[in-house]
Amino acid sequence: MKLSQVKDILKAEVVVGEEFLDREVNSAFGSDLMSDVLAFVKDQALLLTGLVNGQVIRTAEMMDIKAIVFVRGKKPTEEIAELAKEYSMVIMSTDYTLYPSCGKLYCAGLVPKEVLD
């Protein structure tokens, strides 16, 4: 699924990386625990989270995650946004909470990153 579709489905605001909305994501993973992201995300996935700090960006960079959606209307600080720009990431913000955000993407055809593979 293209990130532009994710933006539309979640009625999201692009905070960083508007120029990369043509990128594809293979799956999605929703979590506020970065240890779970490190343990279970193996392919180029979209990360949905309510945790807004630099560790999210650093974890995403380590796992080759190129797009993050912050839920519950959360937005990154300028420092976090700059770090995301440095890594050429797309950062979006949606007013939906985590569960409906994941559900909307699932219903639109974006597969989950199955933890119990």
PDB file of C-alpha atoms in Angstrom:
ATOM      1  CA  MET A   1       0.000   0.000   0.000  1.00  0.00           C
ATOM      2  CA  LYS A   2       1.298   3.461  -0.842  1.00  0.00           C
ATOM      3  CA  LEU A   3       1.822   5.912   2.008  1.00  0.00           C
ATOM      4  CA  SER A   4      -0.459   8.363   0.214  1.00  0.00           C
ATOM      5  CA  GLN A   5      -3.258   5.819   0.683  1.00  0.00           C
ATOM      6  CA  VAL A   6      -2.404   5.476   4.373  1.00  0.00           C
ATOM      7  CA  LYS A   7      -2.644   9.250   4.673  1.00  0.00           C
ATOM      8  CA  ASP A   8      -6.082   9.289   3.072  1.00  0.00           C
ATOM      9  CA  ILE A   9      -7.448   6.313   5.013  1.00  0.00           C
ATOM     10  CA  LEU A  10      -6.359   7.733   8.370  1.00  0.00           C
ATOM     11  CA  LYS A  11      -7.148  11.343   7.466  1.00  0.00           C
ATOM     12  CA  ALA A  12      -3.602  11.983   8.592  1.00  0.00           C
ATOM     13  CA  GLU A  13      -1.484  15.090   8.475  1.00  0.00           C
ATOM     14  CA  VAL A  14       2.001  14.644   7.032  1.00  0.00           C
ATOM     15  CA  VAL A  15       4.475  16.217   9.439  1.00  0.00           C
ATOM     16  CA  VAL A  16       7.679  15.139   7.669  1.00  0.00           C
ATOM     17  CA  GLY A  17       8.382  13.518   4.316  1.00  0.00           C
ATOM     18  CA  GLU A  18       5.581  14.667   2.020  1.00  0.00           C
ATOM     19  CA  GLU A  19       7.932  13.964  -0.898  1.00  0.00           C
ATOM     20  CA  PHE A  20       8.043  10.239  -0.007  1.00  0.00           C
ATOM     21  CA  LEU A  21       4.307   9.466  -0.063  1.00  0.00           C
ATOM     22  CA  ASP A  22       4.742   7.276  -3.144  1.00  0.00           C
ATOM     23  CA  ARG A  23       6.641   4.700  -1.070  1.00  0.00           C
ATOM     24  CA  GLU A  24       5.076   1.288  -0.506  1.00  0.00           C
ATOM     25  CA  VAL A  25       4.719  -0.466   2.835  1.00  0.00           C
ATOM     26  CA  ASN A  26       4.299  -4.237   3.045  1.00  0.00           C
ATOM     27  CA  SER A  27       2.693  -4.521   6.463  1.00  0.00           C
ATOM     28  CA  ALA A  28       1.805  -2.580   9.583  1.00  0.00           C
ATOM     29  CA  PHE A  29       2.662  -2.957  13.242  1.00  0.00           C
ATOM     30  CA  GLY A  30       1.025  -1.043  16.079  1.00  0.00           C
ATOM     31  CA  SER A  31       2.825  -0.761  19.402  1.00  0.00           C
ATOM     32  CA  ASP A  32       4.019   1.620  22.079  1.00  0.00           C
ATOM     33  CA  LEU A  33       6.697  -0.873  23.138  1.00  0.00           C
ATOM     34  CA  MET A  34       9.845  -0.382  21.095  1.00  0.00           C
ATOM     35  CA  SER A  35      11.161  -3.716  22.413  1.00  0.00           C
ATOM     36  CA  ASP A  36       8.276  -5.404  20.540  1.00  0.00           C
ATOM     37  CA  VAL A  37       9.160  -3.467  17.397  1.00  0.00           C
ATOM     38  CA  LEU A  38      12.761  -4.665  17.695  1.00  0.00           C
ATOM     39  CA  ALA A  39      11.651  -8.252  18.279  1.00  0.00           C
ATOM     40  CA  PHE A  40       8.961  -8.634  15.643  1.00  0.00           C
ATOM     41  CA  VAL A  41       9.305  -6.189  12.744  1.00  0.00           C
ATOM     42  CA  LYS A  42      11.448  -7.786  10.067  1.00  0.00           C
ATOM     43  CA  ASP A  43      10.309  -6.259   6.805  1.00  0.00           C
ATOM     44  CA  GLN A  44       9.524  -2.784   5.605  1.00  0.00           C
ATOM     45  CA  ALA A  45       6.514  -2.054   7.773  1.00  0.00           C
ATOM     46  CA  LEU A  46       4.501   0.963   8.773  1.00  0.00           C
ATOM     47  CA  LEU A  47       4.743   1.678  12.497  1.00  0.00           C
ATOM     48  CA  LEU A  48       1.708   3.061  14.318  1.00  0.00           C
ATOM     49  CA  THR A  49       2.341   4.306  17.847  1.00  0.00           C
ATOM     50  CA  GLY A  50       1.279   6.756  20.501  1.00  0.00           C
ATOM     51  CA  LEU A  51       4.811   7.028  21.839  1.00  0.00           C
ATOM     52  CA  VAL A  52       6.435  10.244  20.678  1.00  0.00           C
ATOM     53  CA  ASN A  53      10.135  10.448  21.460  1.00  0.00           C
ATOM     54  CA  GLY A  54      13.504  10.134  19.776  1.00  0.00           C
ATOM     55  CA  GLN A  55      13.753   6.444  20.632  1.00  0.00           C
ATOM     56  CA  VAL A  56      10.864   5.716  18.258  1.00  0.00           C
ATOM     57  CA  ILE A  57      12.774   7.307  15.381  1.00  0.00           C
ATOM     58  CA  ARG A  58      16.008   5.532  16.277  1.00  0.00           C
ATOM     59  CA  THR A  59      14.240   2.167  16.591  1.00  0.00           C
ATOM     60  CA  ALA A  60      12.488   2.695  13.265  1.00  0.00           C
ATOM     61  CA  GLU A  61      15.790   3.544  11.597  1.00  0.00           C
ATOM     62  CA  MET A  62      17.405   0.369  12.980  1.00  0.00           C
ATOM     63  CA  MET A  63      14.533  -1.762  11.645  1.00  0.00           C
ATOM     64  CA  ASP A  64      14.377  -0.079   8.207  1.00  0.00           C
ATOM     65  CA  ILE A  65      10.942   1.376   8.964  1.00  0.00           C
ATOM     66  CA  LYS A  66      10.477   4.334   6.664  1.00  0.00           C
ATOM     67  CA  ALA A  67       7.108   5.574   7.921  1.00  0.00           C
ATOM     68  CA  ILE A  68       5.559   6.229  11.320  1.00  0.00           C
ATOM     69  CA  VAL A  69       2.011   7.263  12.149  1.00  0.00           C
ATOM     70  CA  PHE A  70       1.556   8.911  15.522  1.00  0.00           C
ATOM     71  CA  VAL A  71      -1.964   8.259  16.791  1.00  0.00           C
ATOM     72  CA  ARG A  72      -4.265  10.226  19.112  1.00  0.00           C
ATOM     73  CA  GLY A  73      -3.304  13.484  17.401  1.00  0.00           C
ATOM     74  CA  LYS A  74       0.209  13.372  18.768  1.00  0.00           C
ATOM     75  CA  LYS A  75       2.874  15.300  16.918  1.00  0.00           C
ATOM     76  CA  PRO A  76       6.645  15.141  17.227  1.00  0.00           C
ATOM     77  CA  THR A  77       8.766  17.940  18.607  1.00  0.00           C
ATOM     78  CA  GLU A  78      10.945  19.864  16.177  1.00  0.00           C
ATOM     79  CA  GLU A  79      13.959  17.860  17.370  1.00  0.00           C
ATOM     80  CA  ILE A  80      12.223  14.550  16.631  1.00  0.00           C
ATOM     81  CA  ALA A  81      11.004  15.834  13.252  1.00  0.00           C
ATOM     82  CA  GLU A  82      14.555  16.858  12.330  1.00  0.00           C
ATOM     83  CA  LEU A  83      15.862  13.402  13.241  1.00  0.00           C
ATOM     84  CA  ALA A  84      13.172  11.835  11.021  1.00  0.00           C
ATOM     85  CA  LYS A  85      14.158  14.155   8.156  1.00  0.00           C
ATOM     86  CA  GLU A  86      17.771  13.078   8.590  1.00  0.00           C
ATOM     87  CA  TYR A  87      16.680   9.446   8.069  1.00  0.00           C
ATOM     88  CA  SER A  88      14.326  10.314   5.157  1.00  0.00           C
ATOM     89  CA  MET A  89      11.289   9.034   7.064  1.00  0.00           C
ATOM     90  CA  VAL A  90       7.650   9.881   6.621  1.00  0.00           C
ATOM     91  CA  ILE A  91       5.954  11.009   9.820  1.00  0.00           C
ATOM     92  CA  MET A  92       2.190  11.378   9.966  1.00  0.00           C
ATOM     93  CA  SER A  93      -0.273  12.227  12.701  1.00  0.00           C
ATOM     94  CA  THR A  94      -3.866  11.001  12.911  1.00  0.00           C
ATOM     95  CA  ASP A  95      -6.580  11.830  15.398  1.00  0.00           C
ATOM     96  CA  TYR A  96      -7.693   8.182  15.477  1.00  0.00           C
ATOM     97  CA  THR A  97      -6.508   6.015  18.354  1.00  0.00           C
ATOM     98  CA  LEU A  98      -4.267   3.009  17.742  1.00  0.00           C
ATOM     99  CA  TYR A  99      -6.949   0.325  17.488  1.00  0.00           C
ATOM    100  CA  PRO A 100      -9.199   2.041  14.917  1.00  0.00           C
ATOM    101  CA  SER A 101      -6.144   3.168  12.930  1.00  0.00           C
ATOM    102  CA  CYS A 102      -4.924  -0.403  12.610  1.00  0.00           C
ATOM    103  CA  GLY A 103      -8.446  -1.611  11.841  1.00  0.00           C
ATOM    104  CA  LYS A 104      -8.978   0.913   9.070  1.00  0.00           C
ATOM    105  CA  LEU A 105      -5.695  -0.049   7.407  1.00  0.00           C
ATOM    106  CA  TYR A 106      -6.467  -3.752   7.787  1.00  0.00           C
ATOM    107  CA  CYS A 107      -9.903  -3.318   6.196  1.00  0.00           C
ATOM    108  CA  ALA A 108      -8.228  -1.465   3.328  1.00  0.00           C
ATOM    109  CA  GLY A 109      -5.946  -4.437   2.672  1.00  0.00           C
ATOM    110  CA  LEU A 110      -2.733  -3.667   4.556  1.00  0.00           C
ATOM    111  CA  VAL A 111      -1.677  -6.890   6.224  1.00  0.00           C
ATOM    112  CA  PRO A 112      -0.559  -7.042   9.831  1.00  0.00           C
ATOM    113  CA  LYS A 113       2.941  -8.023  10.828  1.00  0.00           C
ATOM    114  CA  GLU A 114       2.056 -11.342  12.419  1.00  0.00           C
ATOM    115  CA  VAL A 115       3.844 -11.860  15.716  1.00  0.00           C
ATOM    116  CA  LEU A 116       3.194 -15.617  15.723  1.00  0.00           C
ATOM    117  CA  ASP A 117       4.730 -16.429  12.311  1.00  0.00           C
TER     118      ASP A 117
END
